[in-house]
XYZ file of N, CA and C in Angstrom:
720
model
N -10.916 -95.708 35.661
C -11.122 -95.648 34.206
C -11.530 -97.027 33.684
N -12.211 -97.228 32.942
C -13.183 -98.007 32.303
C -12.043 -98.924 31.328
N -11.829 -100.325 31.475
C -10.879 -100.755 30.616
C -10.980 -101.212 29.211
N -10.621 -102.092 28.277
C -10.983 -102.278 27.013
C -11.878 -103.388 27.222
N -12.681 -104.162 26.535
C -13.338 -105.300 26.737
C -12.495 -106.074 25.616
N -12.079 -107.217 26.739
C -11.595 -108.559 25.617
C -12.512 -109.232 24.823
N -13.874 -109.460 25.212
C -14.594 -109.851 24.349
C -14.446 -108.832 22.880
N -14.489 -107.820 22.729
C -14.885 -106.537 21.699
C -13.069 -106.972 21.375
N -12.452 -106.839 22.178
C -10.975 -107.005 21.067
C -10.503 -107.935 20.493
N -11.339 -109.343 20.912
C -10.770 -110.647 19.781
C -11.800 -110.661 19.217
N -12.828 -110.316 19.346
C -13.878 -110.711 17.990
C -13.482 -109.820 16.787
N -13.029 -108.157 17.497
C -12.496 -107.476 16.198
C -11.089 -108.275 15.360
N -10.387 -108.759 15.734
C -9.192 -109.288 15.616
C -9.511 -110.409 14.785
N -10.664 -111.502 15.431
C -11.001 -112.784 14.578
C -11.676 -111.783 13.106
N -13.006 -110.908 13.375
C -13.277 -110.579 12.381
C -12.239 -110.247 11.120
N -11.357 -109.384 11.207
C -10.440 -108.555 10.578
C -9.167 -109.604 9.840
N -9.347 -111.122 10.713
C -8.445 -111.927 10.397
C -8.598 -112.703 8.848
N -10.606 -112.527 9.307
C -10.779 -113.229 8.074
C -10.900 -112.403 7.259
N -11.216 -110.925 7.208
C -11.361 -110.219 6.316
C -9.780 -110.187 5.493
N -8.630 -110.087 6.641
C -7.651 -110.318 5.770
C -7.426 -111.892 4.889
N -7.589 -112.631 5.419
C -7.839 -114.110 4.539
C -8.725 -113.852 3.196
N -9.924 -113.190 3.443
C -10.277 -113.093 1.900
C -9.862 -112.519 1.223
N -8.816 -110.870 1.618
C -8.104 -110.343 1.060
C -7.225 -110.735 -0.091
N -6.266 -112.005 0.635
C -5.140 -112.661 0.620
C -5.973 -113.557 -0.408
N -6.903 -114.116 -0.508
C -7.327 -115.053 -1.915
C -7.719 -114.510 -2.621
N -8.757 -113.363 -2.630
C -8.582 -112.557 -3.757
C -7.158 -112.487 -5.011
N -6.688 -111.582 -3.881
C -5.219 -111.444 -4.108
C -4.256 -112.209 -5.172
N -4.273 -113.123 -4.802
C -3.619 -114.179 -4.963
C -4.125 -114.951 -6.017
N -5.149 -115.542 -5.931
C -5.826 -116.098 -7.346
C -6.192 -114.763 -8.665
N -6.209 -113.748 -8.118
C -6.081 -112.509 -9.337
C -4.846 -112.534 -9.969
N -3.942 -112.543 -9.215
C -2.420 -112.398 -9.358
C -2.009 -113.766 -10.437
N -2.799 -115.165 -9.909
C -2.257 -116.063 -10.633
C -2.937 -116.372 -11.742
N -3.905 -115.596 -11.771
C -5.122 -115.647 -13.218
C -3.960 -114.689 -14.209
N -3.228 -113.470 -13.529
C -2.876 -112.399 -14.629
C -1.928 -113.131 -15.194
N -0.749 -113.794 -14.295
C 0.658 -113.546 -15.038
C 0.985 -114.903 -15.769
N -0.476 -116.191 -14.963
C -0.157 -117.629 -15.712
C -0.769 -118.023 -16.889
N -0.157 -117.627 -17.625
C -0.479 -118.333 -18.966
C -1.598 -119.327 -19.340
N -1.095 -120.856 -18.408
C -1.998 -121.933 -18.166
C -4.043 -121.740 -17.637
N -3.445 -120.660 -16.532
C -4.740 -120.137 -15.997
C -5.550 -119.679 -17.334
N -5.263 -118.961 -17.923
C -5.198 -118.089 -18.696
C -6.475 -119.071 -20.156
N -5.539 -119.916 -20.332
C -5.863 -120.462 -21.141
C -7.097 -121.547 -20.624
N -6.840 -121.920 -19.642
C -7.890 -122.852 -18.850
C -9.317 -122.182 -18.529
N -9.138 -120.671 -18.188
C -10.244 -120.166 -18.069
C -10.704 -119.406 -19.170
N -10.253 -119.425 -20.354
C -10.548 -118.716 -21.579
C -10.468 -117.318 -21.141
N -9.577 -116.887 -20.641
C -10.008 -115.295 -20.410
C -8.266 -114.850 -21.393
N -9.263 -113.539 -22.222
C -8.476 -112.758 -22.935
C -7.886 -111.759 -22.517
N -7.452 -110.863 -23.307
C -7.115 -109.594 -23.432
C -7.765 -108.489 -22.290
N -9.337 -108.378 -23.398
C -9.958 -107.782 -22.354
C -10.460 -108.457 -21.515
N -10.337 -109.270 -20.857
C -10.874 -109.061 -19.476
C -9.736 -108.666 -18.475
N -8.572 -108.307 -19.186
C -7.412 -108.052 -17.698
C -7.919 -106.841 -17.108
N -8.662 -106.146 -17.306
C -9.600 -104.794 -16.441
C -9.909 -105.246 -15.693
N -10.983 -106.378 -15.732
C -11.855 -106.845 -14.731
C -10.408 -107.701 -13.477
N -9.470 -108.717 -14.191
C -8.466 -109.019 -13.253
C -7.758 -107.894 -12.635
N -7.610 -106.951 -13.245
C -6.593 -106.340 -12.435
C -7.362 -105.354 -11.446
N -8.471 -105.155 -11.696
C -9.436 -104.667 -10.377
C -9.614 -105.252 -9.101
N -9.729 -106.864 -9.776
C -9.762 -108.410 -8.662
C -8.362 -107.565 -7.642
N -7.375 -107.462 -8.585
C -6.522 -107.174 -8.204
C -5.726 -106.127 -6.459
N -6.617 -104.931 -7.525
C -6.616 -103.961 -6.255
C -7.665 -103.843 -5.252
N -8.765 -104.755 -5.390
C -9.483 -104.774 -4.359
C -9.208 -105.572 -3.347
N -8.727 -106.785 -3.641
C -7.618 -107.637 -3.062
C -6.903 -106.877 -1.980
N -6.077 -106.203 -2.614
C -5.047 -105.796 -2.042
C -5.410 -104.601 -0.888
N -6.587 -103.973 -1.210
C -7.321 -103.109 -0.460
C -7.614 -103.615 1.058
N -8.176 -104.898 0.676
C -9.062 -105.689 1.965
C -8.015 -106.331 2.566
N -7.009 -106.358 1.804
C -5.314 -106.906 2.567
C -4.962 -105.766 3.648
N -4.919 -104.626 3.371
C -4.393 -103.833 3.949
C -5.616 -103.494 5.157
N -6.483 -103.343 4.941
C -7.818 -103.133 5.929
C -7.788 -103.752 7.222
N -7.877 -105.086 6.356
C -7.733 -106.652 7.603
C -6.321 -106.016 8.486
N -5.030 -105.916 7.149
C -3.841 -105.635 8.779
C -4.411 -104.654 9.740
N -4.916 -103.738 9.401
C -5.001 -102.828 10.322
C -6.037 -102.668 11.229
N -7.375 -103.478 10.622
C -7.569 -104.104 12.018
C -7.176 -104.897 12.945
N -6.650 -105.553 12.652
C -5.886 -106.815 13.500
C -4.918 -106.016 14.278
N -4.041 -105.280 13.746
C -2.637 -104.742 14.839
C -3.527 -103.641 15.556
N -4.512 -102.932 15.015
C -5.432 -102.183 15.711
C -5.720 -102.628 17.155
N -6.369 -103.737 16.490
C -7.169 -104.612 18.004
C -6.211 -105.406 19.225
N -5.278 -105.806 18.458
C -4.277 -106.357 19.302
C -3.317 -105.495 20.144
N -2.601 -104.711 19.245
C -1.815 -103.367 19.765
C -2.904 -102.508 20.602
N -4.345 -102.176 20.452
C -5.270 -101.618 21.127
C -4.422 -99.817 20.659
N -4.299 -100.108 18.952
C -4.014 -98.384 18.403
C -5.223 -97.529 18.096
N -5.642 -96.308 18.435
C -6.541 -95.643 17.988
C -6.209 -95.619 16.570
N -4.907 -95.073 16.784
C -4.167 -94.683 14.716
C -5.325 -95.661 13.812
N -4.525 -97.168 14.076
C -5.103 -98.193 13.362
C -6.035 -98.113 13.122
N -6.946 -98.091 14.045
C -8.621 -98.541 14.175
C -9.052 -97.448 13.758
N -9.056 -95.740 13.595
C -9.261 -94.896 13.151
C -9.037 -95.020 11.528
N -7.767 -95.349 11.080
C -7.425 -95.558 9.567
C -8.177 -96.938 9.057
N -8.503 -98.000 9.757
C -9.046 -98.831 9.519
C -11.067 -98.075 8.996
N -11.580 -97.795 9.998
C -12.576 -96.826 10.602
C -12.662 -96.008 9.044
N -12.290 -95.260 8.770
C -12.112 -94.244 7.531
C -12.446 -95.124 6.259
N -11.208 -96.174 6.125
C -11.148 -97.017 4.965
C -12.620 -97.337 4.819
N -12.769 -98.580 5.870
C -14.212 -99.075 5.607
C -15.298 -98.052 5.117
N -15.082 -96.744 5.781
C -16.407 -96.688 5.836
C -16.683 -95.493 4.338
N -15.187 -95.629 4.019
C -15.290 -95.217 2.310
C -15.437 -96.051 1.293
N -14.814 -97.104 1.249
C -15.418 -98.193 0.345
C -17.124 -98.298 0.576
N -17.828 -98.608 2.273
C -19.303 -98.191 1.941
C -19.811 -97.077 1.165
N -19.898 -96.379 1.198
C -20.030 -94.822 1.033
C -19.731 -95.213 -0.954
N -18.384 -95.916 -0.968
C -18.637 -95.621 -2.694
C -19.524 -96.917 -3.410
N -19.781 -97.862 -1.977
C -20.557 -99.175 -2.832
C -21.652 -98.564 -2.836
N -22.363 -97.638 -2.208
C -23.854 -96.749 -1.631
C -24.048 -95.888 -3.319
N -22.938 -95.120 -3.214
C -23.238 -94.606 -4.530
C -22.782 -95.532 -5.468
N -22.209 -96.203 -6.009
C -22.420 -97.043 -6.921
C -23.643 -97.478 -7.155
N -24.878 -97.902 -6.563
C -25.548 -98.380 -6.339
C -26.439 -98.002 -6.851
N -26.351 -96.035 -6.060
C -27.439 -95.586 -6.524
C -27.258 -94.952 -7.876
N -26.065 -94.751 -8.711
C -25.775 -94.595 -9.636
C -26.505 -95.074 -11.016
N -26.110 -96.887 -10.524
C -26.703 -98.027 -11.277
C -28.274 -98.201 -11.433
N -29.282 -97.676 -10.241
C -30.209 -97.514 -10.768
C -30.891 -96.645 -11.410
N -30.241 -95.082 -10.822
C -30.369 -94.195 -11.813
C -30.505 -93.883 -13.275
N -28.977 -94.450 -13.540
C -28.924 -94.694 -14.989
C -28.819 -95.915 -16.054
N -29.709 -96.528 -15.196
C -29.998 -97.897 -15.514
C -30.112 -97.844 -16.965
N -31.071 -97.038 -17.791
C -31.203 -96.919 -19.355
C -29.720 -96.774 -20.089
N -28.843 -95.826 -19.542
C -27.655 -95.550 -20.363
C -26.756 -96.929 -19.910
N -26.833 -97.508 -18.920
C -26.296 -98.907 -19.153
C -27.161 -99.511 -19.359
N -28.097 -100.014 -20.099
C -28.836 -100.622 -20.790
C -28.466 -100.613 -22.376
N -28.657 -98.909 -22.718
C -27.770 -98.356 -23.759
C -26.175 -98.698 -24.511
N -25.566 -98.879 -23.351
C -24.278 -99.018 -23.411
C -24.392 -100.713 -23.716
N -24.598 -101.275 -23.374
C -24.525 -103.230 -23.510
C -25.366 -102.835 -24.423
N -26.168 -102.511 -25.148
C -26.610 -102.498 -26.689
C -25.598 -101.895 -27.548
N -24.846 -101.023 -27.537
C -23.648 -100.673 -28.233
C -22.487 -101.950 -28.215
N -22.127 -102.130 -27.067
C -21.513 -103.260 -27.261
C -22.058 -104.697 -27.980
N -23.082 -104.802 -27.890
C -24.032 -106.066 -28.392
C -23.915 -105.920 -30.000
N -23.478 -104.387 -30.647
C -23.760 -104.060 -32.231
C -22.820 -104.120 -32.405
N -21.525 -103.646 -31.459
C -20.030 -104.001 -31.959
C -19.518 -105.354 -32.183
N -20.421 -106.176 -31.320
C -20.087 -107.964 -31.661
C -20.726 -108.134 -32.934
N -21.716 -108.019 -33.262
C -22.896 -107.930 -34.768
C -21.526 -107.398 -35.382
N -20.744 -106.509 -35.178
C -19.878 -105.991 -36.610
C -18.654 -107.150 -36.815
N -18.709 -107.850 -35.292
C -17.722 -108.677 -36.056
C -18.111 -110.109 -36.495
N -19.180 -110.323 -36.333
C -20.144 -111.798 -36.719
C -20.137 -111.388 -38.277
N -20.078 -110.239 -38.504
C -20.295 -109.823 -40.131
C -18.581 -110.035 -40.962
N -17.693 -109.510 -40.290
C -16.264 -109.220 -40.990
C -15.611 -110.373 -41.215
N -15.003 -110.632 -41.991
C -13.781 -111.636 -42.479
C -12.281 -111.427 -42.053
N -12.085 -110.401 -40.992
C -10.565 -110.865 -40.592
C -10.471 -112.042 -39.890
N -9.370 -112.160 -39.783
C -9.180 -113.495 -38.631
C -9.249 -113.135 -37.516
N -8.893 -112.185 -37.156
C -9.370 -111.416 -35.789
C -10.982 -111.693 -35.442
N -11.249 -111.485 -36.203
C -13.247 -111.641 -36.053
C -13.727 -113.632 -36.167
N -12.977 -114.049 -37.048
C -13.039 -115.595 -37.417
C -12.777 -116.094 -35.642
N -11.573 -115.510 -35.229
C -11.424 -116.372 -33.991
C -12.655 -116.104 -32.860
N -13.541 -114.632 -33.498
C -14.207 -114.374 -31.821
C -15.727 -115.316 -32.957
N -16.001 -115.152 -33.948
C -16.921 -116.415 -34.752
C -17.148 -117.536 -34.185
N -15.518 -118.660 -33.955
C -15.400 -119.606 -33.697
C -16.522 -119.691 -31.796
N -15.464 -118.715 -31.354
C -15.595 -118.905 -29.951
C -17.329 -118.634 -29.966
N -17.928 -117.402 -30.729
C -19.419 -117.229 -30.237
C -20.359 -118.267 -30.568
N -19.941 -119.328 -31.443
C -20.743 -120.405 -32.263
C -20.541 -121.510 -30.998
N -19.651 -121.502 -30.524
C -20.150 -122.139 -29.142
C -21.075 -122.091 -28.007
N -21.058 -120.658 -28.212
C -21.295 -119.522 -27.110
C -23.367 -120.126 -27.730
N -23.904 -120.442 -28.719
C -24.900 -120.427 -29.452
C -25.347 -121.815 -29.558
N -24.909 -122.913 -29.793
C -24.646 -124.271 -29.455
C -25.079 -124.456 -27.636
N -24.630 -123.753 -27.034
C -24.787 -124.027 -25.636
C -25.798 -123.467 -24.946
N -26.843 -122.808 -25.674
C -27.502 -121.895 -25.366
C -28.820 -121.618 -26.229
N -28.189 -122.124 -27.257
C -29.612 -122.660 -28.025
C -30.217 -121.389 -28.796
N -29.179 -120.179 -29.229
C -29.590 -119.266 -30.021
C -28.937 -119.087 -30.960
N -29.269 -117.422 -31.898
C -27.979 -117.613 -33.168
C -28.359 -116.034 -33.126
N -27.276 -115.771 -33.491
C -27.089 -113.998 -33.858
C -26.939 -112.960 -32.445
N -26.965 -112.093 -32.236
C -26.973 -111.062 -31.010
C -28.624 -110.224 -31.116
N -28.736 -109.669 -31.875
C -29.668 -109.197 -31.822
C -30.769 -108.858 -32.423
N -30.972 -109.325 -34.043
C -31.746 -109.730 -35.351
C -31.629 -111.258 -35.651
N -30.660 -111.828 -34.440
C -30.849 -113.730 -34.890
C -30.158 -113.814 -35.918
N -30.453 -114.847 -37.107
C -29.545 -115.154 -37.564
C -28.967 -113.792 -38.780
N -29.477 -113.347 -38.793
C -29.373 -111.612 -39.910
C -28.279 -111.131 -39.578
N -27.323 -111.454 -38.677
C -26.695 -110.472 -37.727
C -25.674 -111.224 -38.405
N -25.080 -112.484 -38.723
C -24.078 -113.212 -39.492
C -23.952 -112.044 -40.848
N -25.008 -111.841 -41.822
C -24.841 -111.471 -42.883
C -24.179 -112.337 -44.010
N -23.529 -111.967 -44.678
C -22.771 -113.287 -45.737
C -21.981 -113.847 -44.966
N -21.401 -113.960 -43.887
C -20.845 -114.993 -43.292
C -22.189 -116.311 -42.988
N -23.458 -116.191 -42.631
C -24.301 -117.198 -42.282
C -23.963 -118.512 -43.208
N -23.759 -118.814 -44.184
C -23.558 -119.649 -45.035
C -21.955 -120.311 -45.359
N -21.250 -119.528 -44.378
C -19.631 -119.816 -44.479
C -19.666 -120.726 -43.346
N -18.870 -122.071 -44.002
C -18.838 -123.617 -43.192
C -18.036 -123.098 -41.771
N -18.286 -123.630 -40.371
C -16.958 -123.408 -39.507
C -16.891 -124.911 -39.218
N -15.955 -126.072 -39.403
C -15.625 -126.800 -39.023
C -16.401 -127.835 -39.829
N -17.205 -128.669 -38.523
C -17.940 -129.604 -39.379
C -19.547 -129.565 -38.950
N -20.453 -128.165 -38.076
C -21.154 -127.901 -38.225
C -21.199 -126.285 -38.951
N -22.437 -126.206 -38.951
C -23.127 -124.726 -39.909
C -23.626 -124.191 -38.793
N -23.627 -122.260 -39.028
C -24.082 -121.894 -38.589
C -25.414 -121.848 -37.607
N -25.738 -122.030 -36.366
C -26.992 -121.681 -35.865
C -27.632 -122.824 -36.343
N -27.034 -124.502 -36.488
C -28.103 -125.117 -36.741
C -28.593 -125.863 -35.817
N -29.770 -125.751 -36.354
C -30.560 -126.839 -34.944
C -31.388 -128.066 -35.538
N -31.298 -128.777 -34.766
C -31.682 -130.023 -35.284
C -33.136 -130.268 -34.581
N -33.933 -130.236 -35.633
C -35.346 -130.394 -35.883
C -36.026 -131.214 -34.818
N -35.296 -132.362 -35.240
C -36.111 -133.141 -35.050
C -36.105 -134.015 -33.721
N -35.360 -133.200 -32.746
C -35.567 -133.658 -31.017
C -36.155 -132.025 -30.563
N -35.837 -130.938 -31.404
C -35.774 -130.029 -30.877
C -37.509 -129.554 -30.074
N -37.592 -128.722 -29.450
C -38.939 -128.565 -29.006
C -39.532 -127.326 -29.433
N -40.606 -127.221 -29.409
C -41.267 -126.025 -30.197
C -41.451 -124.903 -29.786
N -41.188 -124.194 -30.972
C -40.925 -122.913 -31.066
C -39.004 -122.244 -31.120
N -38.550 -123.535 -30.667
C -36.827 -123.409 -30.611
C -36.557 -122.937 -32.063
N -36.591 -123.636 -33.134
C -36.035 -123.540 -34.434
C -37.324 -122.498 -35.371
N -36.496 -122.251 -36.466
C -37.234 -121.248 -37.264
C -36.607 -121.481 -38.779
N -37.152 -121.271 -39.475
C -36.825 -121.671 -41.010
C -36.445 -120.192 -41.416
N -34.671 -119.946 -41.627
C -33.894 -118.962 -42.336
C -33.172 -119.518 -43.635
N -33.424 -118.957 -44.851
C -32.499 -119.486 -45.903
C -32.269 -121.044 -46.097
N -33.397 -121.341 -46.172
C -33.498 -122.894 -46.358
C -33.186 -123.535 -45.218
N -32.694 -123.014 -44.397
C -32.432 -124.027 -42.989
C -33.184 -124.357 -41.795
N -32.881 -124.957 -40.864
C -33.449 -124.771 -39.864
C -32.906 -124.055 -38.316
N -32.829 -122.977 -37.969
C -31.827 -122.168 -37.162
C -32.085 -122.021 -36.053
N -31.427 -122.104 -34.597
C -32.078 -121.787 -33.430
C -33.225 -119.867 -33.713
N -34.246 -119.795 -33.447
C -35.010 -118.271 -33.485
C -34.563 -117.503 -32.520
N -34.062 -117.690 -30.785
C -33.948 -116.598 -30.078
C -32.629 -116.344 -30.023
N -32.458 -114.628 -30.167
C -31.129 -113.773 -30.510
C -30.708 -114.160 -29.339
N -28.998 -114.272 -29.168
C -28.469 -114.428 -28.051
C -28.169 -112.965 -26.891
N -28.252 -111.912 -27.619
C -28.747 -111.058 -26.672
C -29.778 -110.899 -25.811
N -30.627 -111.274 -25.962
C -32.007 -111.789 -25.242
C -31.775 -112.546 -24.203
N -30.697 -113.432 -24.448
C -29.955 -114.270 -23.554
C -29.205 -114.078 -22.442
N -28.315 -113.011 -23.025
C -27.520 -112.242 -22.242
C -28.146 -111.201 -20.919
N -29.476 -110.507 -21.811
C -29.959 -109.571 -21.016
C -30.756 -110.452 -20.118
N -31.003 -111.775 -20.311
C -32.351 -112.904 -19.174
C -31.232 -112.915 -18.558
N -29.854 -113.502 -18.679
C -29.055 -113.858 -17.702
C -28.300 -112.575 -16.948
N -28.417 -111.530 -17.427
C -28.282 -110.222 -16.213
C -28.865 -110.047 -15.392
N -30.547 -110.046 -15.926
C -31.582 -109.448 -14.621
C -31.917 -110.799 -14.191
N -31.637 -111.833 -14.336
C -31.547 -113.207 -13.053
C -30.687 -113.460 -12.388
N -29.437 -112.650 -12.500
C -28.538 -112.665 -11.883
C -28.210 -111.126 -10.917
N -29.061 -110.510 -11.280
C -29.347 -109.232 -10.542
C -29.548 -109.473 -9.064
N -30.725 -109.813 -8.617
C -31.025 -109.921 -7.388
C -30.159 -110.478 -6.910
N -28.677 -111.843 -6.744
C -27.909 -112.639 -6.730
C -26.701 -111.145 -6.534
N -26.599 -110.346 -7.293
C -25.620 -109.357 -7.068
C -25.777 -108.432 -5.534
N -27.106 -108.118 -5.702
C -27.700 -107.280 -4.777
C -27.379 -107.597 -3.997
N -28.182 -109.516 -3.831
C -27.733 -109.665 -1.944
C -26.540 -109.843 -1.742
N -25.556 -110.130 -2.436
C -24.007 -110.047 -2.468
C -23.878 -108.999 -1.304
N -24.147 -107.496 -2.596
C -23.855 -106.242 -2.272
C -24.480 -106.087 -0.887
N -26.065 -106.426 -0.470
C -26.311 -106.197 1.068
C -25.706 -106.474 2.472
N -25.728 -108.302 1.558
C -24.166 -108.955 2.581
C -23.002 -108.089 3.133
N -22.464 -107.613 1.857
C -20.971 -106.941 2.342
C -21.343 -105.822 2.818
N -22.363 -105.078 2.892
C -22.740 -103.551 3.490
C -22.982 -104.003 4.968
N -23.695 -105.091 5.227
C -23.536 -105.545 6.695
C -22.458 -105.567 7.335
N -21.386 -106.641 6.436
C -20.715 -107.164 7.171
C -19.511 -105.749 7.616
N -19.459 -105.024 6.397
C -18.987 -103.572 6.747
C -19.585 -102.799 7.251
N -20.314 -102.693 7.888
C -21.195 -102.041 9.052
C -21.235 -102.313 10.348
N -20.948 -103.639 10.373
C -20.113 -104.437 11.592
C -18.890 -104.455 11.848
N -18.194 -104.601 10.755
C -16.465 -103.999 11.210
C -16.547 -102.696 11.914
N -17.553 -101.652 11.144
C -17.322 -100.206 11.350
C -17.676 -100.041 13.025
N -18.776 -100.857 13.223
C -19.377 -100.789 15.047
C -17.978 -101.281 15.907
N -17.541 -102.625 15.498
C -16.334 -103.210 15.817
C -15.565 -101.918 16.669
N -14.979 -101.478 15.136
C -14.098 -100.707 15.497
C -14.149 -99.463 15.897
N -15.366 -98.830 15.843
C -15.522 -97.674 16.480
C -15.427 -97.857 18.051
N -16.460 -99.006 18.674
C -16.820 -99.430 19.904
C -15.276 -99.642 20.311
N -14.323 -100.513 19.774
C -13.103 -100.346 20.216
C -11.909 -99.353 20.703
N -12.563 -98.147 19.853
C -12.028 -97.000 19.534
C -12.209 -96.191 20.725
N -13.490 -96.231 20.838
C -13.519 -95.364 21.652
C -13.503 -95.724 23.490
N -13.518 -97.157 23.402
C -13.071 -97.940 24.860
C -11.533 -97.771 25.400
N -10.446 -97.499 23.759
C -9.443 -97.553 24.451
C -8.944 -96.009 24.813
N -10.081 -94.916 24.003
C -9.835 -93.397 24.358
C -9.956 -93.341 25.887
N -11.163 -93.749 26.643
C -11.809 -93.874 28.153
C -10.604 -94.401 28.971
N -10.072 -95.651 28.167
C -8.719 -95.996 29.521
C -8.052 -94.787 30.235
């Protein structure tokens, strides 16, 4: 009978080791983004984004559990393992595949959807709670750094707030006279950055698109290689 190959059982083992290592930082820096305060505040992340952390979260914890079971798989030389390992992987592919094809499908209704959200920020660039004053403060940075004003009509999108002082600059102003042309535009006597910061948002999606993709190709490899890994393992230690 045909024995296991040691080469095929520590490379699965090294592989699976690191897969658990990235697990484990995931993990772990999700974990210390949620519950530390300091983090919290250091990385400006609010309310909503604990969706996006607590996803960090369970995916983390996913690739935690994966990695063990390749590793005691390969070492122990368990079908169990490497079979449950085997499954896992090759369902997370399977839902990154359709995700995928999902996203280009309905590329318009999320297109759609970040324009709904883009009008719900416009409603609060317009309102006077303090609730809205604090996300004001924060987007007038967000505009300053970026060299636009408004979401999606420019500066129109303020409404009677455009003329309400924040601090010790004004709204959307830009200064003339280093600025380069075509940057500024004459609104209500002033001089205002012209391009909406949605425009901004949507340049910095689809340039950051392709950057996602090969992400996403990366990890379809590299899970396509666990899956050979461990099948090839699988079925060397059935033959013993």
């Amino acid at each position: 009978m045909a024995g296991v190959s040691g080469c095929m059982k520590y490379s699965m083992f090294v592989f699976n080791f690191l897969f658990w290592l990235c697990g484990s930082a995931i993990l772990g820096v999700s974990v210390w983004i949620r519950v530390s305060k300091e983090a919290q505040q250091e990385l400006e992340i609010d309310n909503s984004l604990f969706a996006g952390v607590d996803l960090l979260i369970a995916v983390g914890s996913i690739i935690m559990v994966l990695g063990f079971l390749g590793c005691c798989g390969a070492i122990k030389e368990s079908r169990c393992m490497l079979l449950l390992f085997f499954i896992g992987l090759l369902l997370i592919l399977i839902l990154q595949v359709t995700g995928g094809i999902l996203g280009a499908v309905y590329r318009s209704q999320i297109e759609t959807s970040l324009n709904k959200t883009l009008l719900e920020s416009v409603n609060k660039l317009q309102s006077s709670t303090e609730a809205s004053k604090a996300f004001q403060e924060k987007f007038q940075e967000f505009e300053r750094m970026n060299e636009c004003c408004g979401l999606l009509k420019g500066p129109a999108d303020w409404g009677k707030n455009f003329n309400t002082p924040f601090g010790n600059s004004k709204i959307c102003q830009c200064g003339i006279t280093d600025a380069p042309k075509g940057l500024c535009t004459l609104f209500e006597g002033r001089y205002v950055y012209k391009q909406p910061c949605g425009k901004v948002v949507m340049e910095y999606l689809k340039d950051h698109l392709l950057i996602i993709m090969g992400m996403a190709f990366g990890l379809a490899v590299v899970e396509i290689i666990g899956l050979g890994f461990s099948m090839g393992l699988y079925c060397q230690i059935q033959r013993k």
